[in-house]
Every structure is written in structure tokens, then in C-alpha cells.
Amino acid sequence: MIKLVIIGLWVCAAALGSSYAAAQWASGASAVEEEPYLEGLEYRKLELLTIPMVGEGTIQGYVVAKLVYTADAAVLREMSVEPDPFVVDEAFREIYTNGQVEFGKLSKYNLPEMALAIKNNANERLNYEVVQDILLEGLNYIDREEMSRVLKAAPAQQVEEDKSEHGEGQDAAKH
């Protein structure tokens, strides 16, 4: 009987000792410095920008721009505001102020200079170095007459699409 009690005490001591050793080993493993998660750049597409070009007191045409910007993902997470409106506003200001349109003739833009100005001004307003690069997806000029034709054609096309969706043209053909 004494032999059985001694074996039981020995098993309990071994179990307690191994549990203590495992707990110490596990806490030492978590103390190992974790490698920081390297986040990359995040690409964000902006909505299509339509910037009027004013000359001689009237709108001469429109510059249509499609921009994408890259931003540091870690900084984006820390920010309390979205940078998109600031980038859009700075792009609008840069193109509107420095847009080189004379009587429907679009002069060459210095695209790297324009992108750098948008980036720097947006970062300055945000008080963060969040915008890393401005990428130009598209840049076009549409004169005022062409824009008028497009806008006049759009409602007529919408009416035709609405009629075909509701089957109005099909009912008239049956009767």
C-alpha cells in the first residue's frame, strides 16, 4: 500500500514539474520578437474628374481625368479621414489652375510636375505623408460642343432603354 502511495506522489510531482516546465517554455517562445508585418502600398482609384476650362468668360471645354494614387496602407489605417476627397480636390485645383487650353487647343501638360504637385499639396493638407504616387489612367479634352452633343444624346438613349425594359414597344406591336 505504501508503495502505491509513493508511486502516486511521484506521478503527481512529475505531472506538476512537466506542467511548470511547459508553461515556462511557452512563455519564453512568445517573448521572441515577432517580425513586423510589412504592408505595402494600397492602390485607390478616384472617380472620374471633369474639370471645366474657362476662357473669355465662357466654358471652352472640359478636361476629363482618371487618376489612381498609391498610399501607405499602415498610414491609411491610422488616419481618421479618407484622403480621397483631398486628392480629388488637389487634382481639380491643379488642372483648373494650370490647365493650358486656348480656344479648344490643349497644350501639353508636364505630367510628372502635375502629379508631384497633386501629391505634395494633398499630403500637406492631410498633415501626413500618405500619398506616395499619382498615376494617370486617362486624360482627355472634350470641347463644349461635343459635350453638348453627348448630353443631348444621353436622355434620348435613356428613354429608349426604359421603353425596351418595360416592354412598351412590344405591346404596341401586338395590338
Tab-separated table of N, CA and C in Angstrom, residues 9-136:
chain	number	residue	atom	x	y	z
A	9	LEU	N	2.374	9.753	-5.505
A	9	LEU	CA	3.028	11.046	-5.247
A	9	LEU	C	4.072	11.356	-6.319
A	10	TRP	N	4.795	10.317	-6.742
A	10	TRP	CA	5.804	10.519	-7.782
A	10	TRP	C	5.142	10.955	-9.098
A	11	VAL	N	4.021	10.365	-9.487
A	11	VAL	CA	3.288	10.732	-10.709
A	11	VAL	C	2.786	12.172	-10.602
A	12	CYS	N	2.261	12.534	-9.431
A	12	CYS	CA	1.778	13.919	-9.239
A	12	CYS	C	2.925	14.911	-9.347
A	13	ALA	N	4.071	14.602	-8.744
A	13	ALA	CA	5.234	15.500	-8.806
A	13	ALA	C	5.738	15.624	-10.239
A	14	ALA	N	5.781	14.519	-10.964
A	14	ALA	CA	6.234	14.546	-12.356
A	14	ALA	C	5.276	15.367	-13.223
A	15	ALA	N	3.984	15.209	-12.995
A	15	ALA	CA	2.986	15.965	-13.765
A	15	ALA	C	3.089	17.456	-13.467
A	16	LEU	N	3.233	17.810	-12.189
A	16	LEU	CA	3.373	19.222	-11.828
A	16	LEU	C	4.662	19.814	-12.394
A	17	GLY	N	5.739	19.061	-12.312
A	17	GLY	CA	7.024	19.534	-12.838
A	17	GLY	C	6.984	19.734	-14.345
A	18	SER	N	6.389	18.790	-15.062
A	18	SER	CA	6.317	18.916	-16.523
A	18	SER	C	5.379	20.050	-16.932
A	19	SER	N	4.297	20.255	-16.192
A	19	SER	CA	3.385	21.373	-16.482
A	19	SER	C	4.085	22.711	-16.269
A	20	TYR	N	4.857	22.811	-15.173
A	20	TYR	CA	5.591	24.041	-14.887
A	20	TYR	C	6.625	24.300	-15.983
A	21	ALA	N	7.350	23.272	-16.398
A	21	ALA	CA	8.367	23.414	-17.442
A	21	ALA	C	7.730	23.822	-18.772
A	22	ALA	N	6.591	23.226	-19.108
A	22	ALA	CA	5.902	23.570	-20.359
A	22	ALA	C	5.414	25.013	-20.335
A	23	ALA	N	4.911	25.472	-19.198
A	23	ALA	CA	4.438	26.855	-19.085
A	23	ALA	C	5.599	27.835	-19.233
A	24	GLN	N	6.737	27.520	-18.633
A	24	GLN	CA	7.910	28.386	-18.752
A	24	GLN	C	8.415	28.420	-20.196
A	25	TRP	N	8.422	27.295	-20.846
A	25	TRP	CA	8.901	27.218	-22.220
A	25	TRP	C	7.976	27.989	-23.164
A	26	ALA	N	6.654	27.868	-22.960
A	26	ALA	CA	5.676	28.562	-23.809
A	26	ALA	C	5.773	30.071	-23.626
A	27	SER	N	5.975	30.546	-22.427
A	27	SER	CA	6.082	31.992	-22.218
A	27	SER	C	7.376	32.523	-22.811
A	28	GLY	N	8.417	31.737	-22.848
A	28	GLY	CA	9.676	32.149	-23.469
A	28	GLY	C	9.554	32.213	-24.980
A	29	ALA	N	8.733	31.368	-25.575
A	29	ALA	CA	8.553	31.358	-27.025
A	29	ALA	C	7.809	32.596	-27.493
A	30	SER	N	6.840	33.081	-26.714
A	30	SER	CA	6.100	34.275	-27.122
A	30	SER	C	6.929	35.533	-26.934
A	31	ALA	N	7.968	35.453	-26.117
A	31	ALA	CA	8.828	36.610	-25.908
A	31	ALA	C	9.749	36.838	-27.099
A	32	VAL	N	9.867	35.843	-27.974
A	32	VAL	CA	10.679	36.015	-29.163
A	32	VAL	C	10.066	37.134	-29.994
A	33	GLU	N	10.897	38.045	-30.433
A	33	GLU	CA	10.401	39.215	-31.154
A	33	GLU	C	9.793	38.795	-32.488
A	34	GLU	N	8.546	39.194	-32.698
A	34	GLU	CA	7.868	38.879	-33.942
A	34	GLU	C	8.342	39.837	-35.024
A	35	GLU	N	8.448	39.313	-36.232
A	35	GLU	CA	8.820	40.172	-37.340
A	35	GLU	C	7.645	41.075	-37.661
A	36	PRO	N	7.914	42.346	-37.906
A	36	PRO	CA	6.807	43.243	-38.225
A	36	PRO	C	6.189	42.860	-39.569
A	37	TYR	N	4.874	42.982	-39.633
A	37	TYR	CA	4.159	42.695	-40.869
A	37	TYR	C	4.436	43.830	-41.844
A	38	LEU	N	5.025	43.494	-42.945
A	38	LEU	CA	5.368	44.519	-43.921
A	38	LEU	C	4.183	44.748	-44.841
A	39	GLU	N	3.549	45.870	-44.658
A	39	GLU	CA	2.425	46.212	-45.518
A	39	GLU	C	2.957	47.010	-46.689
A	40	GLY	N	2.347	46.818	-47.795
A	40	GLY	CA	2.779	47.513	-48.979
A	40	GLY	C	1.946	48.742	-49.248
A	41	LEU	N	1.939	49.095	-50.494
A	41	LEU	CA	1.161	50.243	-50.928
A	41	LEU	C	-0.230	49.787	-51.324
A	42	GLU	N	-1.169	50.647	-51.106
A	42	GLU	CA	-2.552	50.388	-51.483
A	42	GLU	C	-2.879	51.291	-52.669
A	43	TYR	N	-3.483	50.718	-53.696
A	43	TYR	CA	-3.887	51.485	-54.871
A	43	TYR	C	-5.344	51.881	-54.712
A	44	ARG	N	-5.625	53.157	-54.926
A	44	ARG	CA	-7.002	53.640	-54.823
A	44	ARG	C	-7.352	54.410	-56.087
A	45	LYS	N	-8.440	53.974	-56.724
A	45	LYS	CA	-8.923	54.668	-57.919
A	45	LYS	C	-9.857	55.790	-57.498
A	46	LEU	N	-9.706	56.918	-58.157
A	46	LEU	CA	-10.581	58.055	-57.899
A	46	LEU	C	-11.688	58.073	-58.937
A	47	GLU	N	-12.776	58.731	-58.593
A	47	GLU	CA	-13.864	58.883	-59.552
A	47	GLU	C	-13.387	59.747	-60.714
A	48	LEU	N	-14.085	59.637	-61.815
A	48	LEU	CA	-13.764	60.415	-62.996
A	48	LEU	C	-13.896	61.899	-62.686
A	49	LEU	N	-12.860	62.662	-63.001
A	49	LEU	CA	-12.871	64.110	-62.769
A	49	LEU	C	-13.216	64.818	-64.069
A	50	THR	N	-14.140	65.748	-64.007
A	50	THR	CA	-14.484	66.578	-65.154
A	50	THR	C	-14.238	68.018	-64.746
A	51	ILE	N	-13.215	68.624	-65.339
A	51	ILE	CA	-12.793	69.963	-64.945
A	51	ILE	C	-13.092	70.927	-66.084
A	52	PRO	N	-13.891	71.968	-65.840
A	52	PRO	CA	-14.189	72.933	-66.896
A	52	PRO	C	-12.981	73.819	-67.177
A	53	MET	N	-12.782	74.133	-68.453
A	53	MET	CA	-11.736	75.061	-68.862
A	53	MET	C	-12.424	76.345	-69.318
A	54	VAL	N	-12.160	77.417	-68.598
A	54	VAL	CA	-12.828	78.690	-68.830
A	54	VAL	C	-11.895	79.612	-69.600
A	55	GLY	N	-12.433	80.231	-70.636
A	55	GLY	CA	-11.690	81.209	-71.423
A	55	GLY	C	-12.653	82.221	-72.001
A	56	GLU	N	-12.265	83.479	-71.976
A	56	GLU	CA	-13.089	84.577	-72.490
A	56	GLU	C	-14.465	84.595	-71.831
A	57	GLY	N	-14.515	84.264	-70.563
A	57	GLY	CA	-15.759	84.346	-69.810
A	57	GLY	C	-16.737	83.207	-70.031
A	58	THR	N	-16.384	82.219	-70.819
A	58	THR	CA	-17.273	81.076	-71.047
A	58	THR	C	-16.482	79.776	-70.897
A	59	ILE	N	-17.227	78.704	-70.771
A	59	ILE	CA	-16.585	77.391	-70.714
A	59	ILE	C	-16.216	76.990	-72.134
A	60	GLN	N	-14.932	76.753	-72.356
A	60	GLN	CA	-14.444	76.364	-73.675
A	60	GLN	C	-14.516	74.849	-73.884
A	61	GLY	N	-14.406	74.116	-72.795
A	61	GLY	CA	-14.422	72.660	-72.873
A	61	GLY	C	-14.152	72.076	-71.505
A	62	TYR	N	-13.879	70.781	-71.496
A	62	TYR	CA	-13.673	70.076	-70.235
A	62	TYR	C	-12.463	69.160	-70.349
A	63	VAL	N	-11.685	69.125	-69.292
A	63	VAL	CA	-10.626	68.133	-69.180
A	63	VAL	C	-11.203	67.002	-68.334
A	64	VAL	N	-11.128	65.799	-68.855
A	64	VAL	CA	-11.632	64.622	-68.157
A	64	VAL	C	-10.411	63.797	-67.746
A	65	ALA	N	-10.281	63.564	-66.446
A	65	ALA	CA	-9.106	62.859	-65.930
A	65	ALA	C	-9.533	61.676	-65.066
A	66	LYS	N	-8.812	60.595	-65.204
A	66	LYS	CA	-8.999	59.405	-64.369
A	66	LYS	C	-7.665	59.152	-63.680
A	67	LEU	N	-7.668	59.272	-62.345
A	67	LEU	CA	-6.437	59.156	-61.574
A	67	LEU	C	-6.501	57.981	-60.605
A	68	VAL	N	-5.337	57.453	-60.317
A	68	VAL	CA	-5.149	56.428	-59.302
A	68	VAL	C	-4.007	56.923	-58.429
A	69	TYR	N	-4.115	56.719	-57.123
A	69	TYR	CA	-2.984	57.074	-56.280
A	69	TYR	C	-2.595	55.888	-55.418
A	70	THR	N	-1.330	55.876	-55.050
A	70	THR	CA	-0.840	54.850	-54.144
A	70	THR	C	-0.617	55.492	-52.784
A	71	ALA	N	-0.915	54.726	-51.750
A	71	ALA	CA	-0.765	55.238	-50.390
A	71	ALA	C	-0.239	54.129	-49.495
A	72	ASP	N	0.457	54.533	-48.459
A	72	ASP	CA	0.980	53.602	-47.471
A	72	ASP	C	-0.192	53.034	-46.674
A	73	ALA	N	-0.370	51.717	-46.727
A	73	ALA	CA	-1.525	51.074	-46.086
A	73	ALA	C	-1.528	51.275	-44.573
A	74	ALA	N	-0.364	51.268	-43.948
A	74	ALA	CA	-0.299	51.452	-42.492
A	74	ALA	C	-0.746	52.854	-42.106
A	75	VAL	N	-0.340	53.843	-42.885
A	75	VAL	CA	-0.733	55.231	-42.598
A	75	VAL	C	-2.228	55.407	-42.840
A	76	LEU	N	-2.758	54.775	-43.876
A	76	LEU	CA	-4.196	54.871	-44.156
A	76	LEU	C	-5.024	54.353	-42.987
A	77	ARG	N	-4.565	53.267	-42.378
A	77	ARG	CA	-5.290	52.699	-41.242
A	77	ARG	C	-5.297	53.642	-40.043
A	78	GLU	N	-4.230	54.406	-39.864
A	78	GLU	CA	-4.110	55.307	-38.720
A	78	GLU	C	-4.912	56.593	-38.893
A	79	MET	N	-5.207	56.953	-40.129
A	79	MET	CA	-5.856	58.238	-40.391
A	79	MET	C	-7.326	58.213	-39.987
A	80	SER	N	-7.799	59.370	-39.537
A	80	SER	CA	-9.208	59.476	-39.145
A	80	SER	C	-10.087	59.921	-40.310
A	81	VAL	N	-9.482	60.433	-41.381
A	81	VAL	CA	-10.236	60.862	-42.562
A	81	VAL	C	-9.701	60.131	-43.786
A	82	GLU	N	-10.572	59.972	-44.760
A	82	GLU	CA	-10.173	59.372	-46.026
A	82	GLU	C	-9.422	60.417	-46.855
A	83	PRO	N	-8.334	60.046	-47.503
A	83	PRO	CA	-7.586	61.009	-48.304
A	83	PRO	C	-8.193	61.281	-49.682
A	84	ASP	N	-9.141	60.448	-50.139
A	84	ASP	CA	-9.695	60.598	-51.485
A	84	ASP	C	-10.203	62.009	-51.789
A	85	PRO	N	-11.036	62.618	-50.938
A	85	PRO	CA	-11.530	63.957	-51.266
A	85	PRO	C	-10.416	64.996	-51.389
A	86	PHE	N	-9.369	64.845	-50.617
A	86	PHE	CA	-8.263	65.790	-50.674
A	86	PHE	C	-7.478	65.634	-51.974
A	87	VAL	N	-7.270	64.393	-52.400
A	87	VAL	CA	-6.553	64.143	-53.648
A	87	VAL	C	-7.382	64.640	-54.826
A	88	VAL	N	-8.697	64.386	-54.798
A	88	VAL	CA	-9.585	64.862	-55.869
A	88	VAL	C	-9.559	66.386	-55.930
A	89	ASP	N	-9.660	67.034	-54.782
A	89	ASP	CA	-9.663	68.493	-54.739
A	89	ASP	C	-8.351	69.064	-55.263
A	90	GLU	N	-7.240	68.489	-54.868
A	90	GLU	CA	-5.942	68.986	-55.331
A	90	GLU	C	-5.758	68.738	-56.826
A	91	ALA	N	-6.256	67.612	-57.331
A	91	ALA	CA	-6.180	67.345	-58.770
A	91	ALA	C	-7.022	68.361	-59.533
A	92	PHE	N	-8.229	68.631	-59.031
A	92	PHE	CA	-9.100	69.617	-59.669
A	92	PHE	C	-8.418	70.983	-59.686
A	93	ARG	N	-7.886	71.392	-58.542
A	93	ARG	CA	-7.220	72.700	-58.455
A	93	ARG	C	-6.026	72.791	-59.395
A	94	GLU	N	-5.228	71.745	-59.435
A	94	GLU	CA	-4.029	71.759	-60.271
A	94	GLU	C	-4.395	71.846	-61.749
A	95	ILE	N	-5.342	71.045	-62.178
A	95	ILE	CA	-5.717	71.052	-63.598
A	95	ILE	C	-6.458	72.334	-63.946
A	96	TYR	N	-7.354	72.786	-63.081
A	96	TYR	CA	-8.125	74.005	-63.351
A	96	TYR	C	-7.214	75.229	-63.381
A	97	THR	N	-6.294	75.308	-62.432
A	97	THR	CA	-5.419	76.472	-62.341
A	97	THR	C	-4.353	76.460	-63.421
A	98	ASN	N	-3.755	75.323	-63.664
A	98	ASN	CA	-2.644	75.247	-64.607
A	98	ASN	C	-3.034	74.606	-65.932
A	99	GLY	N	-4.332	74.394	-66.150
A	99	GLY	CA	-4.788	73.817	-67.413
A	99	GLY	C	-4.451	74.750	-68.563
A	100	GLN	N	-3.881	74.196	-69.602
A	100	GLN	CA	-3.405	75.008	-70.713
A	100	GLN	C	-4.290	74.780	-71.935
A	101	VAL	N	-5.436	75.429	-71.940
A	101	VAL	CA	-6.371	75.294	-73.046
A	101	VAL	C	-6.601	76.674	-73.637
A	102	GLU	N	-6.378	76.785	-74.928
A	102	GLU	CA	-6.630	78.046	-75.603
A	102	GLU	C	-7.491	77.767	-76.830
A	103	PHE	N	-8.720	78.244	-76.797
A	103	PHE	CA	-9.649	78.102	-77.911
A	103	PHE	C	-9.743	76.658	-78.393
A	104	GLY	N	-9.917	75.754	-77.454
A	104	GLY	CA	-10.111	74.347	-77.796
A	104	GLY	C	-8.844	73.603	-78.134
A	105	LYS	N	-7.701	74.251	-77.978
A	105	LYS	CA	-6.435	73.585	-78.286
A	105	LYS	C	-5.757	73.236	-76.964
A	106	LEU	N	-5.573	71.973	-76.725
A	106	LEU	CA	-4.970	71.508	-75.480
A	106	LEU	C	-3.459	71.461	-75.652
A	107	SER	N	-2.752	72.209	-74.832
A	107	SER	CA	-1.295	72.172	-74.854
A	107	SER	C	-0.818	70.995	-74.024
A	108	LYS	N	0.439	70.662	-74.191
A	108	LYS	CA	0.986	69.540	-73.431
A	108	LYS	C	1.078	69.901	-71.958
A	109	TYR	N	0.705	68.944	-71.135
A	109	TYR	CA	0.870	69.069	-69.693
A	109	TYR	C	2.232	68.493	-69.337
A	110	ASN	N	2.843	69.053	-68.328
A	110	ASN	CA	4.023	68.429	-67.747
A	110	ASN	C	3.488	67.462	-66.697
A	111	LEU	N	3.212	66.237	-67.125
A	111	LEU	CA	2.531	65.268	-66.264
A	111	LEU	C	3.291	64.938	-64.980
A	112	PRO	N	4.610	64.721	-65.033
A	112	PRO	CA	5.307	64.448	-63.764
A	112	PRO	C	5.210	65.618	-62.782
A	113	GLU	N	5.295	66.832	-63.304
A	113	GLU	CA	5.181	68.014	-62.442
A	113	GLU	C	3.773	68.130	-61.857
A	114	MET	N	2.760	67.857	-62.690
A	114	MET	CA	1.375	67.920	-62.233
A	114	MET	C	1.123	66.868	-61.143
A	115	ALA	N	1.585	65.646	-61.358
A	115	ALA	CA	1.387	64.569	-60.378
A	115	ALA	C	2.106	64.884	-59.070
A	116	LEU	N	3.308	65.428	-59.167
A	116	LEU	CA	4.063	65.782	-57.964
A	116	LEU	C	3.366	66.890	-57.181
A	117	ALA	N	2.822	67.874	-57.887
A	117	ALA	CA	2.109	68.967	-57.217
A	117	ALA	C	0.862	68.442	-56.504
A	118	ILE	N	0.109	67.557	-57.157
A	118	ILE	CA	-1.094	66.979	-56.535
A	118	ILE	C	-0.701	66.205	-55.280
A	119	LYS	N	0.328	65.379	-55.392
A	119	LYS	CA	0.787	64.568	-54.258
A	119	LYS	C	1.229	65.449	-53.096
A	120	ASN	N	2.103	66.411	-53.377
A	120	ASN	CA	2.641	67.259	-52.304
A	120	ASN	C	1.557	68.096	-51.637
A	121	ASN	N	0.660	68.665	-52.426
A	121	ASN	CA	-0.405	69.500	-51.857
A	121	ASN	C	-1.388	68.673	-51.024
A	122	ALA	N	-1.725	67.476	-51.499
A	122	ALA	CA	-2.640	66.614	-50.735
A	122	ALA	C	-1.996	66.188	-49.417
A	123	ASN	N	-0.727	65.791	-49.463
A	123	ASN	CA	-0.029	65.392	-48.235
A	123	ASN	C	0.088	66.553	-47.255
A	124	GLU	N	0.317	67.750	-47.782
A	124	GLU	CA	0.418	68.929	-46.916
A	124	GLU	C	-0.909	69.202	-46.212
A	125	ARG	N	-2.001	69.089	-46.941
A	125	ARG	CA	-3.317	69.328	-46.340
A	125	ARG	C	-3.700	68.238	-45.341
A	126	LEU	N	-3.241	67.017	-45.564
A	126	LEU	CA	-3.559	65.903	-44.670
A	126	LEU	C	-2.635	65.838	-43.451
A	127	ASN	N	-1.531	66.564	-43.493
A	127	ASN	CA	-0.507	66.527	-42.440
A	127	ASN	C	0.077	65.130	-42.257
A	128	TYR	N	0.081	64.347	-43.301
A	128	TYR	CA	0.662	63.002	-43.326
A	128	TYR	C	1.345	62.824	-44.669
A	129	GLU	N	2.341	61.980	-44.708
A	129	GLU	CA	2.920	61.576	-45.987
A	129	GLU	C	2.213	60.298	-46.422
A	130	VAL	N	0.938	60.434	-46.756
A	130	VAL	CA	0.136	59.253	-47.078
A	130	VAL	C	0.187	58.935	-48.571
A	131	VAL	N	0.067	59.930	-49.422
A	131	VAL	CA	0.066	59.711	-50.871
A	131	VAL	C	1.508	59.523	-51.324
A	132	GLN	N	1.777	58.374	-51.925
A	132	GLN	CA	3.130	58.066	-52.379
A	132	GLN	C	3.335	58.429	-53.848
A	133	ASP	N	2.298	58.234	-54.664
A	133	ASP	CA	2.434	58.493	-56.095
A	133	ASP	C	1.055	58.721	-56.698
A	134	ILE	N	1.014	59.539	-57.733
A	134	ILE	CA	-0.207	59.775	-58.503
A	134	ILE	C	0.006	59.138	-59.870
A	135	LEU	N	-0.903	58.260	-60.237
A	135	LEU	CA	-0.825	57.581	-61.529
A	135	LEU	C	-1.965	58.072	-62.406
A	136	LEU	N	-1.657	58.348	-63.640
A	136	LEU	CA	-2.645	58.863	-64.581
A	136	LEU	C	-3.187	57.711	-65.411
